[in-house]
Amino acid sequence: MTMNNNRTIPFGRPIIGDEERAAVMEVMNGSTLVHGPKAKQFEADFSRTAGGGYTLSLASCTAGLHLAYLYLGTGPGDEVIVPAQTHVATAHSVEFTGARAVFVDAEGETGNIDIDLIEAAITSRTKAISVVHYLGLPVDMDRVKVIAAKHGLFIVEDCALAVGSYYKGTHAGLLGDVGTFSFYPVKHITTAEGGMMLTRHQKVADHIAKIKAFGYDRNLGERTVPGIYDVNLLGYNYRMNELEAAIGIEQLKRLPFIQAKRLQNATALRAGLEKIEGIDLLSMGNKDFLHSHYCMLAILQNRLAEKRFEIISELNRAGIGTSVYYPGPVPLLSYYRNKYGLRAEDYPQAKRISDQSIALPVGPHLNPDDMSYIAETLKFVIEKVS
C-alpha cells in the first residue's frame, strides 16, 4: 500500500454543533454564570441518562475523586487500593489527602485492576478500593463488592472513560459507592472542562455538596439574607459553571449517536487489527460488560515492542492520530517511584500494556472507512519495520 500523507485522522475531536453554541450564548446573554439552573438541569439529565442516582456537577473528574476521599475523612496513615494502570489523577486524589495509594497490577486481558491481587494488598489502614473502568470496559464489580463488604471498605469508581459503560445492566458509577466522570474535550461527551459525581447514597451526595462549595451551611438559594451564611466544615471551590453545564446538556442529547458511532468504529477497527500478526488486543466486553469504547489499544508483541515509537511516527506521518494510555504504570512515574521505592517487577501487566501499546482512535468524528485505513496502515508499517 501507499500511505496517504494528506489524510488526517485526529485521535480525538469534540462533536460541537450549533446547539452547544446557542446554549452558551443563552447563558452569556443572561446574568447568571454560576449557581444557576443549567448546572442543576445537567445534573438531573445525567442522572436520568445513567438510570438513577444522585449527581453533583464538578470542576473536574479529579475534583470528584478528591471529594470522595474527603468525605471518607481519609488522611495521613490511611491507605487506598489503586490500580497501577490508570491516569495519575486516580492516585493523586488519594495523595492530596495525605493518605497513600497502594497499587495493584492490571489484568493482562482487560487492563482493569487484577481483582485476584486486591485482598493481599489490604491492611488495617485501608479505607477504600478505587477501581478504573479502563478505556471504558467495566470492572467485574460483583467480585470487588464481595471483597469490599468483607473488609468494610468504600468503593470509588474512576469513570473518566466510562460514560456509556454498563456492568450487568447498571451504568458505571452506580456500582460502587461513588463514581466520577470526566468531560475533557476528547472524552465521550465534553463540557470543555468539568466532571460529574454519581452516587447511590443521598447522605454522600448531601455531604459532598457542602465540601465542593467551601463548606457553606446554606446554598445561594437557601439564604434569607444575601451574603449571610455560616461555614461548618472545610470545603473547596469545585463547582461547575453555567457555560460548561449548558454545553453538557446538549452533549447528553448526542450521546446515543456518539455511543453508536464508537461501537461501529471499534467493531470495524478490531476486525482489521485481528488480521495483523504481532499485536494483542484487549477484551471488547460482552452483554454483561458493556464497553464504551474510548479508544483501542494495539499491544505490540515481543521485539516489535522495541519499534513502538518508530511505528507511532510512521502512523502519524500517514495522518493517523495516536496516543498512549498511559505513559507508564503510575507507581513507576517518578513521583511515586521515588517517594515509595516501588519496583517495576511488581506491575508486569500494567508495564506491558503501558510500554508496548499504541492507542488508536474510534471516536464519533471518524467512520468505518477511517478504521480500514488505520488497520491497513498499521499492517503496512509493522511489515516495514519488522
Coordinates of C-alpha atoms in Angstrom, one line a residue:
M1 CA 0.0 0.0 0.0
T2 CA 1.0 3.7 -0.3
M3 CA 0.4 5.8 2.7
N4 CA -1.7 8.9 2.2
N5 CA 0.3 11.7 3.8
N6 CA -2.5 14.2 3.1
R7 CA -5.1 12.3 5.1
T8 CA -5.9 13.5 8.6
I9 CA -7.5 11.2 11.2
P10 CA -7.3 13.0 14.6
F11 CA -7.1 10.8 17.7
G12 CA -9.9 12.8 19.3
R13 CA -12.2 15.7 18.4
P14 CA -15.2 17.0 20.3
I15 CA -18.6 17.0 18.5
I16 CA -19.7 20.6 18.9
G17 CA -22.6 22.0 16.9
D18 CA -24.9 24.9 16.7
E19 CA -26.9 23.6 19.6
E20 CA -24.0 23.9 22.0
R21 CA -23.1 27.3 20.6
A22 CA -26.6 28.6 21.1
A23 CA -26.7 27.2 24.6
V24 CA -23.6 29.0 25.6
M25 CA -24.9 32.3 24.1
E26 CA -28.1 31.9 26.0
V27 CA -26.0 31.8 29.2
M28 CA -23.8 34.7 28.1
N29 CA -26.9 36.8 27.3
G30 CA -28.2 36.3 30.8
S31 CA -26.9 37.4 34.1
T32 CA -26.1 34.0 35.8
L33 CA -22.8 32.4 35.1
V34 CA -22.5 30.2 38.3
H35 CA -25.0 28.9 40.9
G36 CA -27.7 28.7 38.2
P37 CA -30.3 26.4 36.7
K38 CA -28.1 24.9 33.9
A39 CA -25.9 23.0 36.4
K40 CA -29.0 21.7 38.1
Q41 CA -30.5 20.6 34.8
F42 CA -27.3 19.0 33.7
E43 CA -27.2 17.0 37.0
A44 CA -30.8 15.9 36.5
D45 CA -30.2 15.0 32.9
F46 CA -27.1 13.0 33.7
S47 CA -28.9 11.0 36.4
R48 CA -31.7 10.2 34.1
T49 CA -29.3 9.1 31.4
A50 CA -27.4 6.9 33.8
G51 CA -30.6 5.4 35.1
G52 CA -30.7 6.9 38.5
G53 CA -28.5 8.1 41.4
Y54 CA -27.7 11.4 42.9
T55 CA -25.5 13.7 40.9
L56 CA -23.1 16.6 41.5
S57 CA -21.6 18.7 38.7
L58 CA -18.0 19.5 39.3
A59 CA -14.9 21.4 38.1
S60 CA -13.3 18.1 37.0
C61 CA -13.2 14.3 37.5
T62 CA -10.2 14.7 39.7
A63 CA -12.2 17.1 42.0
G64 CA -14.8 14.3 42.3
L65 CA -12.2 11.7 43.3
H66 CA -10.7 14.1 45.8
L67 CA -14.1 14.9 47.3
A68 CA -14.8 11.2 47.7
Y69 CA -11.8 10.7 49.9
L70 CA -12.5 14.0 51.8
Y71 CA -16.0 12.6 52.6
L72 CA -14.4 9.4 54.0
G73 CA -12.1 11.5 56.2
T74 CA -9.1 9.9 54.5
G75 CA -5.8 11.3 55.8
P76 CA -2.2 10.6 56.9
G77 CA -1.7 6.9 57.9
D78 CA -4.6 5.7 55.7
E79 CA -4.3 3.7 52.5
V80 CA -6.4 3.3 49.4
I81 CA -6.1 0.4 46.9
V82 CA -5.5 2.0 43.4
P83 CA -5.0 0.3 40.0
A84 CA -1.4 0.6 38.7
Q85 CA -2.8 1.1 35.1
T86 CA -4.6 4.4 35.2
H87 CA -4.2 8.1 34.8
V88 CA -2.1 9.7 37.6
A89 CA -5.2 11.6 38.8
T90 CA -6.6 8.4 40.3
A91 CA -3.6 8.2 42.6
H92 CA -3.1 12.0 43.1
S93 CA -6.6 12.3 44.5
V94 CA -5.5 10.0 47.3
E95 CA -2.2 11.7 47.8
F96 CA -3.9 15.1 48.1
T97 CA -5.4 13.9 51.5
G98 CA -2.1 12.7 52.9
A99 CA -3.1 9.1 52.5
R100 CA -1.1 6.6 50.5
A101 CA -2.1 4.9 47.2
V102 CA -1.3 1.2 47.4
F103 CA -1.0 0.0 43.8
V104 CA -2.3 -3.3 42.3
D105 CA -1.3 -4.6 38.9
A106 CA -3.6 -4.9 35.9
E107 CA -5.2 -7.9 34.3
G108 CA -3.4 -8.7 31.0
E109 CA -6.7 -9.4 29.1
T110 CA -8.6 -6.2 30.2
G111 CA -6.3 -3.6 31.6
N112 CA -8.5 -3.4 34.6
I113 CA -7.3 -3.9 38.2
D114 CA -6.4 -7.6 38.9
I115 CA -9.1 -8.5 41.4
D116 CA -7.2 -11.6 42.4
L117 CA -4.5 -9.3 43.9
I118 CA -6.7 -6.9 45.8
E119 CA -7.1 -8.7 49.0
A120 CA -3.4 -9.3 49.6
A121 CA -2.9 -5.5 49.4
I122 CA -5.5 -4.7 52.1
T123 CA -4.2 -3.8 55.5
S124 CA -5.7 -2.5 58.7
R125 CA -5.0 1.0 57.3
T126 CA -7.1 0.5 54.1
K127 CA -10.1 2.8 53.8
A128 CA -11.3 2.3 50.2
I129 CA -10.8 0.4 47.0
S130 CA -10.5 2.5 43.8
V131 CA -11.4 0.9 40.5
V132 CA -11.0 2.3 37.0
H133 CA -13.1 1.1 34.1
Y134 CA -10.1 1.0 31.8
L135 CA -10.8 2.6 28.4
G136 CA -14.5 2.1 29.1
L137 CA -14.5 -1.7 29.9
P138 CA -16.3 -2.3 33.2
V139 CA -14.6 -4.0 36.1
D140 CA -16.1 -7.2 37.4
M141 CA -17.9 -5.3 40.2
D142 CA -19.6 -8.2 41.8
R143 CA -16.2 -9.6 42.8
V144 CA -15.0 -6.2 44.0
K145 CA -18.1 -5.7 46.1
V146 CA -17.6 -9.0 47.9
I147 CA -14.1 -8.0 48.9
A148 CA -15.2 -4.5 50.0
A149 CA -18.1 -5.9 52.1
K150 CA -15.8 -8.4 53.8
H151 CA -13.3 -5.7 54.8
G152 CA -15.8 -2.8 55.3
L153 CA -14.3 -0.7 52.6
F154 CA -15.8 2.1 50.5
I155 CA -15.6 1.7 46.7
V156 CA -14.6 4.7 44.5
E157 CA -15.2 4.2 40.7
D158 CA -13.0 6.3 38.4
C159 CA -15.3 6.6 35.4
A160 CA -13.3 9.1 33.5
L161 CA -13.6 7.0 30.3
A162 CA -16.8 5.2 31.2
V163 CA -19.8 7.3 30.1
G164 CA -22.0 4.7 28.5
S165 CA -20.3 1.7 30.2
Y166 CA -22.6 -0.8 31.9
Y167 CA -22.0 -3.8 34.1
K168 CA -24.9 -6.3 34.1
G169 CA -27.2 -3.5 33.0
T170 CA -26.1 -0.9 35.6
H171 CA -24.3 2.2 34.5
A172 CA -20.7 2.7 35.7
G173 CA -20.7 5.0 38.8
L174 CA -23.8 3.3 40.3
L175 CA -21.9 0.1 41.1
G176 CA -19.7 1.2 43.9
D177 CA -20.3 4.0 46.5
V178 CA -19.4 6.9 44.3
G179 CA -18.3 7.3 40.6
T180 CA -16.7 10.3 39.0
F181 CA -16.8 11.2 35.3
S182 CA -14.6 13.4 33.1
F183 CA -15.8 15.8 30.4
Y184 CA -12.4 16.8 29.0
P185 CA -12.7 17.7 25.3
V186 CA -11.8 14.3 23.8
K187 CA -13.9 12.2 26.2
H188 CA -17.2 10.7 25.3
I189 CA -19.0 14.0 25.9
T190 CA -17.4 17.3 26.8
T191 CA -18.1 20.4 28.8
A192 CA -14.7 21.9 27.8
E193 CA -13.5 21.0 31.3
G194 CA -15.6 19.6 34.1
G195 CA -16.8 16.4 35.7
M196 CA -19.7 14.7 37.4
M197 CA -20.1 12.7 40.6
L198 CA -22.7 9.9 40.7
T199 CA -23.7 8.1 43.8
R200 CA -26.5 5.8 45.1
H201 CA -26.3 7.4 48.5
Q202 CA -28.2 10.6 49.3
K203 CA -26.2 11.2 52.5
V204 CA -23.0 11.0 50.5
A205 CA -24.3 13.5 47.9
D206 CA -25.6 15.9 50.5
H207 CA -22.3 16.0 52.4
I208 CA -20.1 16.2 49.3
A209 CA -22.3 19.0 48.0
K210 CA -21.2 21.1 51.0
I211 CA -17.5 20.1 50.7
K212 CA -17.5 21.1 47.0
A213 CA -18.8 24.6 47.9
F214 CA -16.5 26.0 50.6
G215 CA -18.4 24.2 53.4
Y216 CA -21.3 26.7 53.3
D217 CA -24.2 25.7 55.6
R218 CA -26.7 27.3 53.2
N219 CA -26.7 27.3 49.4
L220 CA -27.2 30.5 47.5
G221 CA -31.0 30.0 47.1
E222 CA -31.4 29.0 50.8
R223 CA -30.1 32.3 52.3
T224 CA -32.8 34.5 53.7
V225 CA -30.3 37.5 53.6
P226 CA -28.0 37.6 50.6
G227 CA -24.4 37.0 51.6
I228 CA -25.2 35.7 55.1
Y229 CA -24.2 32.1 55.8
D230 CA -22.0 30.0 58.1
V231 CA -19.2 27.6 57.3
N232 CA -19.2 24.5 59.5
L233 CA -16.6 22.4 57.6
L234 CA -13.5 22.8 55.4
G235 CA -14.6 23.0 51.8
Y236 CA -13.3 23.7 48.3
N237 CA -14.4 25.5 45.2
Y238 CA -15.0 22.6 42.9
R239 CA -18.3 23.7 41.2
M240 CA -19.1 23.7 37.5
N241 CA -20.1 26.9 35.9
E242 CA -23.2 27.6 33.8
L243 CA -21.4 27.7 30.5
E244 CA -20.0 24.3 31.0
A245 CA -23.3 22.9 32.1
A246 CA -25.1 24.4 29.1
I247 CA -22.7 22.5 26.8
G248 CA -23.1 19.3 28.8
I249 CA -26.9 19.4 28.5
E250 CA -26.6 19.5 24.7
Q251 CA -23.9 16.9 24.7
L252 CA -26.0 14.4 26.5
K253 CA -28.6 14.6 23.7
R254 CA -25.9 13.5 21.3
L255 CA -24.8 10.5 23.5
P256 CA -26.9 7.8 21.7
F257 CA -25.3 8.9 18.4
I258 CA -21.8 9.0 19.9
Q259 CA -22.2 5.6 21.5
A260 CA -23.4 4.0 18.3
K261 CA -20.6 5.5 16.3
R262 CA -17.9 4.4 18.8
L263 CA -19.3 0.8 18.7
Q264 CA -19.4 0.8 14.9
N265 CA -15.9 2.1 14.6
A266 CA -14.5 -0.1 17.4
T267 CA -16.0 -3.2 15.8
A268 CA -14.6 -2.3 12.3
L269 CA -11.2 -1.5 13.7
R270 CA -10.9 -4.7 15.7
A271 CA -11.9 -6.7 12.6
G272 CA -9.0 -5.1 10.8
L273 CA -6.5 -5.4 13.6
E274 CA -7.2 -9.1 14.2
K275 CA -5.7 -9.8 10.8
I276 CA -2.3 -8.3 11.8
E277 CA 0.4 -10.6 13.2
G278 CA 2.4 -9.4 16.1
I279 CA -0.2 -7.5 18.1
D280 CA -2.5 -8.3 21.0
L281 CA -5.9 -6.7 21.7
L282 CA -7.8 -6.2 25.0
S283 CA -11.2 -7.6 25.6
M284 CA -14.2 -5.9 23.8
G285 CA -16.5 -7.0 26.6
N286 CA -19.9 -8.6 26.2
K287 CA -23.6 -8.1 27.2
D288 CA -22.6 -8.2 30.9
F289 CA -19.5 -5.9 30.4
L290 CA -20.8 -3.3 28.0
H291 CA -17.8 -1.3 26.7
S292 CA -18.0 2.4 26.0
H293 CA -15.0 2.2 23.5
Y294 CA -13.0 5.3 24.3
C295 CA -10.1 4.0 22.1
M296 CA -8.5 0.7 21.0
L297 CA -5.1 -0.5 22.0
A298 CA -2.7 -2.4 19.7
I299 CA -0.3 -4.1 22.1
L300 CA 2.9 -4.9 20.3
Q301 CA 4.4 -8.3 20.9
N302 CA 8.0 -9.3 21.8
R303 CA 10.7 -7.5 19.7
L304 CA 8.1 -5.5 17.8
A305 CA 7.5 -3.5 21.0
E306 CA 11.0 -2.1 20.7
K307 CA 9.9 -0.4 17.5
R308 CA 6.9 1.3 19.1
F309 CA 8.0 4.9 18.7
E310 CA 9.1 4.2 15.1
I311 CA 5.7 2.7 14.4
I312 CA 3.9 5.7 16.0
S313 CA 6.0 8.1 14.0
E314 CA 5.1 6.3 10.8
L315 CA 1.4 6.3 11.7
N316 CA 1.5 10.0 12.4
R317 CA 3.2 10.7 9.1
A318 CA 0.3 8.8 7.5
G319 CA -2.1 11.2 9.1
I320 CA -3.3 8.9 11.9
G321 CA -3.5 10.4 15.3
T322 CA -2.4 8.2 18.2
S323 CA -1.9 8.4 21.9
V324 CA -0.6 6.2 24.8
Y325 CA -2.7 5.1 27.7
Y326 CA -0.7 5.6 29.8
P327 CA 3.0 6.7 29.7
G328 CA 3.8 4.2 32.4
P329 CA 2.2 2.5 35.4
V330 CA 1.5 5.2 37.9
P331 CA 3.7 3.5 40.6
L332 CA 6.7 3.8 38.2
L333 CA 6.2 7.5 37.5
S334 CA 9.0 9.5 39.2
Y335 CA 6.9 11.0 42.0
Y336 CA 5.6 7.7 43.2
R337 CA 8.6 5.5 42.4
N338 CA 11.0 7.8 44.2
K339 CA 8.7 8.5 47.2
Y340 CA 7.8 4.9 47.9
G341 CA 10.6 3.0 46.4
L342 CA 8.3 1.0 44.1
R343 CA 9.6 -1.7 41.7
A344 CA 8.7 -2.4 38.1
E345 CA 8.6 -6.2 38.7
D346 CA 5.6 -5.7 40.9
Y347 CA 3.5 -4.4 38.0
P348 CA 4.3 -6.6 35.0
Q349 CA 0.9 -6.4 33.2
A350 CA 0.5 -2.7 33.7
K351 CA 4.0 -2.2 32.4
R352 CA 3.4 -4.4 29.4
I353 CA 0.2 -2.5 28.5
S354 CA 1.8 0.9 29.0
D355 CA 5.1 0.2 27.4
Q356 CA 4.0 -1.9 24.4
S357 CA 0.7 -0.4 23.3
I358 CA -0.4 2.2 20.8
A359 CA -3.8 3.8 21.4
L360 CA -5.8 4.1 18.2
P361 CA -8.9 6.3 17.6
V362 CA -12.5 5.1 17.3
G363 CA -14.3 8.4 18.1
P364 CA -17.5 9.6 16.5
H365 CA -15.7 12.1 14.3
L366 CA -14.5 9.1 12.3
N367 CA -16.1 6.3 10.2
P368 CA -15.5 2.7 9.3
D369 CA -13.5 3.7 6.2
D370 CA -11.1 5.5 8.5
M371 CA -10.9 2.3 10.6
S372 CA -9.9 0.3 7.5
Y373 CA -7.2 2.9 6.7
I374 CA -5.8 2.7 10.2
A375 CA -5.7 -1.1 10.2
E376 CA -4.2 -1.3 6.7
T377 CA -1.6 1.4 7.5
L378 CA -0.6 -0.3 10.8
K379 CA -0.2 -3.6 9.0
F380 CA 2.0 -2.0 6.3
V381 CA 4.1 -0.2 8.9
I382 CA 4.6 -3.3 11.0
E383 CA 5.8 -5.2 8.0
K384 CA 8.0 -2.4 7.0
V385 CA 9.8 -2.1 10.4
S386 CA 9.9 -5.9 11.1

